[in-house]
CSV table of C-alpha atoms in Angstrom, one decimal:
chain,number,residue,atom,x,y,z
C,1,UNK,CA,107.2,161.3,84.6
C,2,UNK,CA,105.9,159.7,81.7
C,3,UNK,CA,102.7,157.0,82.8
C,4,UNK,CA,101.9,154.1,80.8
C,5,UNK,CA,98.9,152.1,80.5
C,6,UNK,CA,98.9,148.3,79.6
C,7,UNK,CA,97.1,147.5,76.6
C,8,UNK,CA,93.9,145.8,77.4
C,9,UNK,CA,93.7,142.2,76.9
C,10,UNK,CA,92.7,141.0,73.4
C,11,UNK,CA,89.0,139.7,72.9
C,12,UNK,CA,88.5,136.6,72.6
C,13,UNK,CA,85.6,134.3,71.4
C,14,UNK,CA,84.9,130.8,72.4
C,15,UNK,CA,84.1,128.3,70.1
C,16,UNK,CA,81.2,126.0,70.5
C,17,UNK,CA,80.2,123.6,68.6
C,18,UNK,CA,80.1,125.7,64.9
C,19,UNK,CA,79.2,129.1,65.9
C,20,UNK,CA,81.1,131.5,67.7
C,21,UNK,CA,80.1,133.4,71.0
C,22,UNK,CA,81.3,136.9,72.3
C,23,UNK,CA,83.1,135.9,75.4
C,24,UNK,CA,80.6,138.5,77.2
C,25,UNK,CA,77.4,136.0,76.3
C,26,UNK,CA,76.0,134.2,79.6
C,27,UNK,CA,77.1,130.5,79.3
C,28,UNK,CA,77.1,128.9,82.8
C,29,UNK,CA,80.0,127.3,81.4
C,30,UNK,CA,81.1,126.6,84.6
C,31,UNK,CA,78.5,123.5,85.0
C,32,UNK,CA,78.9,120.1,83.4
C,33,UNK,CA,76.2,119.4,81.0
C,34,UNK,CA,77.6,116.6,80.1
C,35,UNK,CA,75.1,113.8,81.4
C,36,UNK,CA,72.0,116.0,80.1
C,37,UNK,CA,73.5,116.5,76.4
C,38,UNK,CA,74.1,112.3,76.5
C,39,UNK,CA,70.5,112.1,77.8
C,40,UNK,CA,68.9,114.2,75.2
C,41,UNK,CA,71.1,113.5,72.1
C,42,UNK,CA,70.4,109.2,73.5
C,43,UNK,CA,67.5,107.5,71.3
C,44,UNK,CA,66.0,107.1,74.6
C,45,UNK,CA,65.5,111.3,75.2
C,46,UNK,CA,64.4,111.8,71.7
C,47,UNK,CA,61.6,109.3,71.8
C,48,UNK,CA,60.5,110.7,75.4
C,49,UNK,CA,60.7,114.0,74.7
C,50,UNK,CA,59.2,113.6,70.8
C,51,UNK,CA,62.3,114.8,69.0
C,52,UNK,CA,62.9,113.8,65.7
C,53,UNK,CA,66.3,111.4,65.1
C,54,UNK,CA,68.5,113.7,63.5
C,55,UNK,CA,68.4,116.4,65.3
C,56,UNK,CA,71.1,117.3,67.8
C,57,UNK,CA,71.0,119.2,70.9
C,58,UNK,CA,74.0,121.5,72.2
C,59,UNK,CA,73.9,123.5,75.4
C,60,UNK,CA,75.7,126.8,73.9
C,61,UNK,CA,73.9,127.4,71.0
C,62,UNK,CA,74.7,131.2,69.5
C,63,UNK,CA,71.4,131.3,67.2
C,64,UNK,CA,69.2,130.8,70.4
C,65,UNK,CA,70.9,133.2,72.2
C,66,UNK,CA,70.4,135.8,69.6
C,67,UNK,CA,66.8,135.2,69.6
C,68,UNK,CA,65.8,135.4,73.2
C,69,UNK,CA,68.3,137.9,73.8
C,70,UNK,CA,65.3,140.7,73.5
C,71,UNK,CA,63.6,139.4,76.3
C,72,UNK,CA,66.4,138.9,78.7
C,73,UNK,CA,66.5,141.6,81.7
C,74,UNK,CA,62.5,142.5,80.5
C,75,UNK,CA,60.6,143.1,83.6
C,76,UNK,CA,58.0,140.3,83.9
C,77,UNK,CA,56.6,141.6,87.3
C,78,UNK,CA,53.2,142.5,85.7
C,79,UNK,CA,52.7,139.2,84.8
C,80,UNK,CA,52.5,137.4,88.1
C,81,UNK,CA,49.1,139.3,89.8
C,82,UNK,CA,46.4,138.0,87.1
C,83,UNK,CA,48.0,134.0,88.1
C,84,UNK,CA,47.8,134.8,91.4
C,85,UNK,CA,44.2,136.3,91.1
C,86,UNK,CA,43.3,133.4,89.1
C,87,UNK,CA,43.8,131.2,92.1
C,88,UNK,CA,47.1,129.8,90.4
C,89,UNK,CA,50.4,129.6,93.1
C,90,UNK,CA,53.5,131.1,91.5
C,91,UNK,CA,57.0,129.9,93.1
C,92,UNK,CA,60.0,132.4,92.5
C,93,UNK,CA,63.3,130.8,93.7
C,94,UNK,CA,66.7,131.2,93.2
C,95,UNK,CA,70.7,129.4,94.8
C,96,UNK,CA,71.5,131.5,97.7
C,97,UNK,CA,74.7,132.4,95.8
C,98,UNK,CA,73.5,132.9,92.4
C,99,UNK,CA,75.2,136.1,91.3
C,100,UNK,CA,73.4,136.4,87.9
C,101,UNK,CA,69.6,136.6,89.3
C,102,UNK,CA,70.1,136.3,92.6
C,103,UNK,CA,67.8,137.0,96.0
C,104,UNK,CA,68.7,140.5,96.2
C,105,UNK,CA,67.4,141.0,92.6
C,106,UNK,CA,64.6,139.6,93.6
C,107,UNK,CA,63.9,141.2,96.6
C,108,UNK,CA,64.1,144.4,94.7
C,109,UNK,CA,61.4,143.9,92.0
C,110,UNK,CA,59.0,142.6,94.2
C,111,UNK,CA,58.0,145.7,96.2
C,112,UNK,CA,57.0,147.0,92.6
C,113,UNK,CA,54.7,144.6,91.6
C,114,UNK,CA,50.8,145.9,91.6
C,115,UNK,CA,49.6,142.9,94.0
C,116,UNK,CA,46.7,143.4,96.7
C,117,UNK,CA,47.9,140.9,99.0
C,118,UNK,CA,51.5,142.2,98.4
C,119,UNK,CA,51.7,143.9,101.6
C,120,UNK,CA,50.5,140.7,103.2
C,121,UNK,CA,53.5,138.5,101.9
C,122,UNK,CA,56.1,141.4,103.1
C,123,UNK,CA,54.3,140.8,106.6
C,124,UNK,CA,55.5,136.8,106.7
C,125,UNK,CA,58.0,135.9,108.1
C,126,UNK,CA,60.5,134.1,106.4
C,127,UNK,CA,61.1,130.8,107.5
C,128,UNK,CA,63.7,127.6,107.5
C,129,UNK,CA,62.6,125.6,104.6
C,130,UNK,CA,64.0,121.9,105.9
C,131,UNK,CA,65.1,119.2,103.4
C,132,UNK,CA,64.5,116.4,102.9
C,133,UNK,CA,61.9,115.8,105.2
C,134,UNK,CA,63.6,114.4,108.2
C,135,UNK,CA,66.9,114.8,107.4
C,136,UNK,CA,69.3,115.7,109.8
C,137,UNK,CA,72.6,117.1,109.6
C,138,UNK,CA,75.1,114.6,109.0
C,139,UNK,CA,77.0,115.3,112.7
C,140,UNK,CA,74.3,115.7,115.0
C,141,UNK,CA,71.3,113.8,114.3
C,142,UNK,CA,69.2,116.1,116.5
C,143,UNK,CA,69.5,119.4,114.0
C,144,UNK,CA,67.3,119.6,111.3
C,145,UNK,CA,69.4,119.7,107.8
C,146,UNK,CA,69.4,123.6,106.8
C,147,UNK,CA,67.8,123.7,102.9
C,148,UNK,CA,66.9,127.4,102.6
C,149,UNK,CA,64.6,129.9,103.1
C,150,UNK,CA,60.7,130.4,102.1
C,151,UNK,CA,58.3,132.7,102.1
C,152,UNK,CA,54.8,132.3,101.3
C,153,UNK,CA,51.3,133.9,101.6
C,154,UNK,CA,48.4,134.2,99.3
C,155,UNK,CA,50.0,132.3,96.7
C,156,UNK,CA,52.9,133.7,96.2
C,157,UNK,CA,56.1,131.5,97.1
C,158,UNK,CA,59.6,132.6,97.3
C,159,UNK,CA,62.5,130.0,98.3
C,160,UNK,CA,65.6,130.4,98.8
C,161,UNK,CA,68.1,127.2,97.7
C,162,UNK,CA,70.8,127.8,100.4
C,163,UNK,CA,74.5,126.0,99.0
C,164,UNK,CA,73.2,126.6,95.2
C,165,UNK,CA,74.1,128.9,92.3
C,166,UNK,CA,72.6,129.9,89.1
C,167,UNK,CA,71.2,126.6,88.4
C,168,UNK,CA,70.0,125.5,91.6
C,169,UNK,CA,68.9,121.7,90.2
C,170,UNK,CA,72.9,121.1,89.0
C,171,UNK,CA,74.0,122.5,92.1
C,172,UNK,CA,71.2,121.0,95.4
C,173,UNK,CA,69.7,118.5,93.3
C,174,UNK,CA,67.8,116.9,96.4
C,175,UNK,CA,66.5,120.0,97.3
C,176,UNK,CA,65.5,121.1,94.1
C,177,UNK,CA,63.5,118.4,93.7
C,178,UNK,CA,62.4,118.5,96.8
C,179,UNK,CA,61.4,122.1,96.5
C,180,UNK,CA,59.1,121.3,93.3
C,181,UNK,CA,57.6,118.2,94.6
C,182,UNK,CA,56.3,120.4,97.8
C,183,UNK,CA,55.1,123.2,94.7
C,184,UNK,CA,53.3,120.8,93.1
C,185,UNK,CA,51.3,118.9,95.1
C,186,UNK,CA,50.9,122.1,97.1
C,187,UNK,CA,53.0,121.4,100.8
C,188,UNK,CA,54.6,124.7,100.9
C-alpha cells in the first residue's frame, strides 16, 4: 500500500503596517497594544518622551527586528557579577507562564554564572512574594492574595509574576508595578 503525505501548509507572511514579517518572527501578537501605540503616537507621548511630531510609532516593526535580531538568544550571564560587585541590585523576573523566556530558562543559566555569592542565593529559600500589600484574596479576607515567588540574597533578585505571560506588565499590571516599586526603592 501506497502512503501519502499531505502537502505542508503554505507559508504565509503577515502584513504590518508596510513591511512584511516571516510568520516565524516573535510578535506577541497575541497582546493588545492598542492603548500604548494611542499613547505614544498622542501629542501628549511625543512631548513627554521628546519625540519629534512626525514620527510614528508601530509595535511590529520588521527593520527593528532585523537589527536586534543578532543579539537575541546571546548569553548575557557575564554581565550581571561586575553590577552586583559594584553594589548595584539586579532583578531578573519573568510571568509564571511565559513560554518564550520563561522560569525554567532561567533557572538554567543561572547555575553558570561566575558569581561568589552564587551559592549563597541557591541556599534561599524561595518565598511568597504577596501583592499588593494587604491585599487579600477576594473570598476569604484572611488569605493573603498569592503574587508570585522571589528570591533574593546579596543583590541578586529573582521574581516570579504568578497569572502572567511574556509580558508580565500587560498581563498582572498591579503586580508589576508593584514588583518595580518594591526594586526601586529597595523593599525586596
Amino acid at each position: 500500500a501506497r502512503r501519502y503525505r499531505s502537502p505542508p501548509p503554505p507559508r504565509r507572511t503577515r502584513r504590518t503596517s508596510r513591511h512584511t514579517v516571516k510568520p516565524d518572527a516573535p510578535l506577541c501578537s497575541e497582546y493588545n497594544h492598542s492603548s500604548v501605540e494611542a499613547f505614544v503616537n498622542s501629542a501628549e507621548g511625543k512631548a513627554v518622551l521628546n519625540v519629534p511630531a512626525s514620527d510614528v510609532w508601530v509595535y511590529h516593526s520588521a527593520p527593528v527586528h532585523a537589527h536586534l535580531n543578532d543579539d537575541i538568544m546571546k548569553p548575557y550571564s557575564q554581565l550581571i557579577p561586575p553590577i552586583l560587585d559594584a553594589g548595584l541590585p539586579v532583578l531578573l523576573y519573568q510571568g509564571q507562564m511565559d513560554m518564550r523566556d520563561g522560569v525554567a530558562a532561567t533557572m538554567a543559566w543561572l547555575p553558570t554564572m561566575r558569581w561568589a555569592k552564587l551559592s549563597e542565593w541557591f541556599a534561599t529559600n524561595r518565598t511568597t512574594w504577596v501583592s499588593p500589600a494587604g491585599a487579600v484574596e477576594p473570598n476569604d479576607n484572611t488569605v493573603p492574595k498569592y503574587a508570585g515567588y522571589i528570591r533574593s540574597f546579596g543583590g541578586l533578585t529573582h521574581m516570579t509574576v504568578g497569572g502572567a505571560g511574556h509580558l508580565v506588565p500587560m498581563d498582572q499590571p498591579e503586580r508589576a508595578q508593584d514588583m518595580i516599586q518594591r526594586f526601586v526603592r529597595g523593599r525586596l
